[in-house]
Amino acid sequence: DTEVTQTPKHLVMGMTNKKSLKCEQHMGHRAMYWYKQKAKKPPELMFVYSYEKLSINESVPSRFSPECPNSSLLNLHLHALQPEDSALYLCASSQQVGGSAYNEQFFGPGTRLTVL
Amino acid sequence: RKEVEQDPGPFNVPEGATVAFNCTYSNSASQSFFWYRQDCRKEPKLLMSVYSSGNEDGRFTAQLNRASQYISLLIRDSKLSDSATYLCVVKGGYNFNKFYFGSGTKLNVKP
């Protein structure tokens, strides 16, 4: 089973709202990722968690706040977003971070976010 | 210089054609290599990993040339359902924790 699930599928929020995106995997993967993808562009890395600790923050604005409650779950808390933050938010996981193994990355279906 | 470079296309080919995509990467320390397929408004899906010896999966053949830092994907007997964007992805190199994405190559297979 190579499934990563994400909820919600779609989210519309105002600039003053607080919302959260959720991601779950049951593959025993120890690395989890948040990406942002705009139309006709490749995914852009936001955060990497390795063994439930934040290992990479790609200088993401603080209005995006990641959280990894356990090895299967990854959240992205959103607050005071801007219209330009509207995008597809993708969660991914891979078996481990680093090392010499191939460690393919598997993506969830994404949350399509619209900020009004 | 971008970590991974691909021709954005689009490649417009008839059904049954053979089409090849190429990709170059900038860091010789890169560790692992992949092709992903992404349909419009969907998530990227792993098509195949690319190994040094080359590998084949049905109509798809991937090759890696570490000396030239070059990856290729060959699709034989194209189907309408192959229409998608193909992303070249490289892991490691500048940061061994990261996956680096090419900009994607758009393929349109026409009847």
Coordinates of C-alpha atoms in Angstrom, one line a residue:
Chain A
D1 CA 0.0 0.0 0.0
T2 CA 1.6 3.3 -1.1
E3 CA -1.2 5.6 0.0
V4 CA -0.9 9.0 1.5
T5 CA -4.2 10.7 2.4
Q6 CA -4.9 14.4 2.7
T7 CA -7.9 16.3 4.0
P8 CA -9.7 18.4 3.0
K9 CA -9.6 18.0 -0.8
H10 CA -10.7 21.6 -1.2
L11 CA -10.5 24.6 1.1
V12 CA -11.7 28.2 0.7
M13 CA -10.7 30.6 3.4
G14 CA -10.6 34.3 4.1
M15 CA -7.4 36.1 5.0
T16 CA -8.4 36.3 8.6
N17 CA -9.3 32.6 9.0
K18 CA -7.3 29.9 10.7
K19 CA -7.4 26.5 9.2
S20 CA -5.4 23.3 9.1
L21 CA -4.5 20.8 6.4
K22 CA -4.0 17.2 7.4
C23 CA -1.9 14.4 6.0
E24 CA -1.6 10.7 7.0
Q25 CA 0.5 7.7 5.8
H26 CA 0.6 4.2 7.2
M27 CA 3.6 3.0 5.2
G28 CA 6.0 3.3 8.1
H29 CA 7.8 6.1 6.4
R30 CA 9.9 8.3 8.6
A31 CA 10.2 11.4 6.3
M32 CA 7.2 13.6 5.5
Y33 CA 7.1 16.7 3.3
W34 CA 4.9 19.6 2.5
Y35 CA 5.0 21.1 -1.0
K36 CA 3.2 24.0 -2.6
Q37 CA 2.3 23.8 -6.3
K38 CA 1.1 26.6 -8.5
A39 CA -0.4 25.9 -12.0
K40 CA 2.1 24.8 -14.6
K41 CA 5.0 24.7 -12.1
P42 CA 6.7 21.9 -10.4
P43 CA 6.1 21.3 -6.6
E44 CA 8.0 23.7 -4.4
L45 CA 9.3 22.3 -1.1
M46 CA 8.1 24.0 2.0
F47 CA 9.0 21.7 5.0
V48 CA 10.6 18.3 5.7
Y49 CA 10.1 16.3 8.8
S50 CA 12.5 13.5 9.6
Y51 CA 11.7 11.1 12.5
E52 CA 9.0 13.6 13.6
K53 CA 11.5 16.5 13.8
L54 CA 11.5 19.5 11.5
S55 CA 14.7 19.1 9.4
I56 CA 14.1 21.6 6.6
N57 CA 12.2 24.9 6.5
E58 CA 12.6 26.5 3.1
S59 CA 12.2 30.0 4.5
V60 CA 8.5 29.6 4.5
P61 CA 6.5 32.6 6.0
S62 CA 5.4 32.1 9.5
R63 CA 1.7 32.2 8.5
F64 CA 2.4 28.5 7.6
S65 CA 3.1 26.4 10.6
P66 CA 3.8 22.7 10.3
E67 CA 3.3 20.1 13.0
C68 CA 4.1 16.4 13.1
P69 CA 2.1 14.9 16.0
N70 CA 3.4 11.3 15.3
S71 CA 5.2 9.3 12.7
S72 CA 2.0 8.9 10.6
L73 CA 0.5 12.4 10.7
L74 CA 1.5 15.7 9.4
N75 CA -0.4 18.9 9.7
L76 CA 0.0 22.4 8.2
H77 CA -1.7 25.2 10.2
L78 CA -2.7 28.2 8.2
H79 CA -3.3 31.7 9.6
A80 CA -3.6 35.1 8.0
L81 CA -2.9 33.8 4.5
Q82 CA -2.7 36.0 1.4
P83 CA -4.5 35.5 -2.0
E84 CA -1.1 34.6 -3.5
D85 CA -1.0 31.6 -1.2
S86 CA -3.8 30.0 -3.2
A87 CA -2.3 26.8 -4.6
L88 CA -2.3 23.0 -4.5
Y89 CA -0.7 21.8 -1.2
L90 CA 0.8 18.4 -1.5
C91 CA 2.0 16.1 1.3
A92 CA 4.5 13.4 0.5
S93 CA 6.4 10.7 2.4
S94 CA 9.4 8.6 1.9
Q95 CA 11.0 5.7 3.8
Q96 CA 13.8 7.8 5.4
V97 CA 15.7 10.9 4.9
G98 CA 19.3 10.7 3.6
G99 CA 21.1 7.3 3.4
S100 CA 22.0 5.6 0.3
A101 CA 18.8 3.7 -0.4
Y102 CA 16.5 4.9 -3.2
N103 CA 13.7 6.1 -0.9
E104 CA 11.0 6.9 -3.5
Q105 CA 8.6 9.7 -2.5
F106 CA 4.9 9.1 -2.6
F107 CA 2.4 12.0 -2.8
G108 CA -1.1 12.5 -1.4
P109 CA -3.8 13.8 -3.6
G110 CA -3.4 17.4 -2.3
T111 CA -5.6 20.1 -0.9
R112 CA -6.6 22.8 -3.3
L113 CA -6.6 26.0 -1.3
T114 CA -8.2 29.2 -2.3
V115 CA -7.6 32.3 -0.2
L116 CA -10.1 35.1 -0.8
Chain B
R1 CA 22.0 27.1 -12.7
K2 CA 18.9 25.0 -11.9
E3 CA 19.5 21.7 -10.1
V4 CA 17.4 19.8 -12.7
E5 CA 16.6 20.9 -16.2
Q6 CA 14.1 19.6 -18.6
D7 CA 12.6 20.7 -22.0
P8 CA 9.1 21.9 -21.1
G9 CA 7.7 20.8 -24.4
P10 CA 4.9 20.4 -25.3
F11 CA 5.6 17.2 -27.2
N12 CA 2.7 16.6 -29.5
V13 CA 2.8 13.0 -30.9
P14 CA 0.4 10.6 -32.6
E15 CA -0.8 7.4 -31.0
G16 CA 1.7 4.7 -31.5
A17 CA 4.7 7.0 -31.7
T18 CA 7.9 6.6 -29.7
V19 CA 8.9 9.7 -27.7
A20 CA 11.9 10.4 -25.6
F21 CA 12.4 12.9 -22.8
N22 CA 15.7 14.1 -21.5
C23 CA 16.8 15.7 -18.2
T24 CA 20.1 16.9 -16.9
Y25 CA 21.1 17.5 -13.3
S26 CA 23.8 19.8 -12.0
N27 CA 25.3 18.0 -8.9
S28 CA 27.4 14.9 -9.5
A29 CA 26.8 13.9 -5.9
S30 CA 23.1 13.3 -6.5
Q31 CA 22.0 9.9 -5.2
S32 CA 18.9 8.7 -6.8
F33 CA 16.7 9.5 -9.8
F34 CA 13.1 9.2 -10.7
W35 CA 10.4 9.9 -13.3
Y36 CA 7.0 11.0 -12.1
R37 CA 3.9 11.5 -14.1
Q38 CA 1.4 14.3 -13.2
D39 CA -2.0 14.6 -14.7
C40 CA -3.8 18.0 -14.8
R41 CA -4.9 19.0 -11.3
K42 CA -3.7 15.8 -9.7
E43 CA -0.7 14.8 -7.6
P44 CA 2.6 13.5 -9.1
K45 CA 2.7 9.7 -9.3
L46 CA 5.9 7.7 -9.3
L47 CA 6.4 6.3 -12.8
M48 CA 9.7 4.7 -12.3
S49 CA 13.0 4.9 -10.4
V50 CA 16.0 5.2 -12.7
Y51 CA 19.0 2.9 -12.0
S52 CA 22.5 3.1 -13.4
S53 CA 22.1 -0.1 -15.4
G54 CA 18.9 1.3 -17.0
N55 CA 15.5 -0.2 -16.4
E56 CA 12.3 -1.0 -18.3
D57 CA 8.7 -1.3 -17.3
G58 CA 6.5 -2.3 -20.1
R59 CA 6.5 0.4 -22.7
F60 CA 8.7 2.7 -20.6
T61 CA 12.5 2.6 -20.5
A62 CA 14.6 4.8 -18.3
Q63 CA 18.4 5.4 -18.6
L64 CA 20.9 7.1 -16.4
N65 CA 24.3 8.4 -17.5
R66 CA 26.1 9.5 -14.4
A67 CA 29.2 10.7 -16.3
S68 CA 27.1 13.1 -18.4
Q69 CA 24.6 13.8 -15.5
Y70 CA 21.8 12.9 -17.9
I71 CA 18.6 10.9 -17.4
S72 CA 16.2 9.8 -20.1
L73 CA 12.7 8.3 -20.5
L74 CA 11.6 6.5 -23.6
I75 CA 7.9 5.8 -24.2
R76 CA 7.1 3.3 -26.9
D77 CA 3.7 2.8 -28.6
S78 CA 2.3 6.0 -27.1
K79 CA -1.3 5.8 -25.8
L80 CA -3.8 8.6 -25.5
S81 CA -3.6 7.9 -21.7
D82 CA 0.1 8.8 -21.7
S83 CA -0.8 12.4 -22.1
A84 CA 0.5 14.1 -18.9
T85 CA 3.4 16.1 -17.6
Y86 CA 6.5 14.1 -16.9
L87 CA 8.7 15.3 -14.0
C88 CA 12.3 14.4 -13.7
V89 CA 13.3 14.2 -10.0
V90 CA 16.7 13.9 -8.4
K91 CA 17.4 13.2 -4.8
G92 CA 20.4 14.4 -2.8
G93 CA 23.4 16.3 -4.1
Y94 CA 23.2 19.8 -2.7
N95 CA 21.1 18.5 0.2
F96 CA 20.8 14.8 0.7
N97 CA 17.4 15.3 2.4
K98 CA 15.8 17.0 -0.6
F99 CA 14.2 16.0 -3.9
Y100 CA 14.9 18.4 -6.7
F101 CA 12.3 18.7 -9.4
G102 CA 12.6 19.6 -13.1
S103 CA 10.0 21.9 -14.5
G104 CA 8.3 19.0 -16.2
T105 CA 7.8 18.0 -19.9
K106 CA 4.2 18.1 -21.2
L107 CA 3.2 15.3 -23.5
N108 CA 0.1 15.3 -25.7
V109 CA -0.7 12.1 -27.5
K110 CA -3.2 12.7 -30.3
P111 CA -5.5 10.2 -32.0

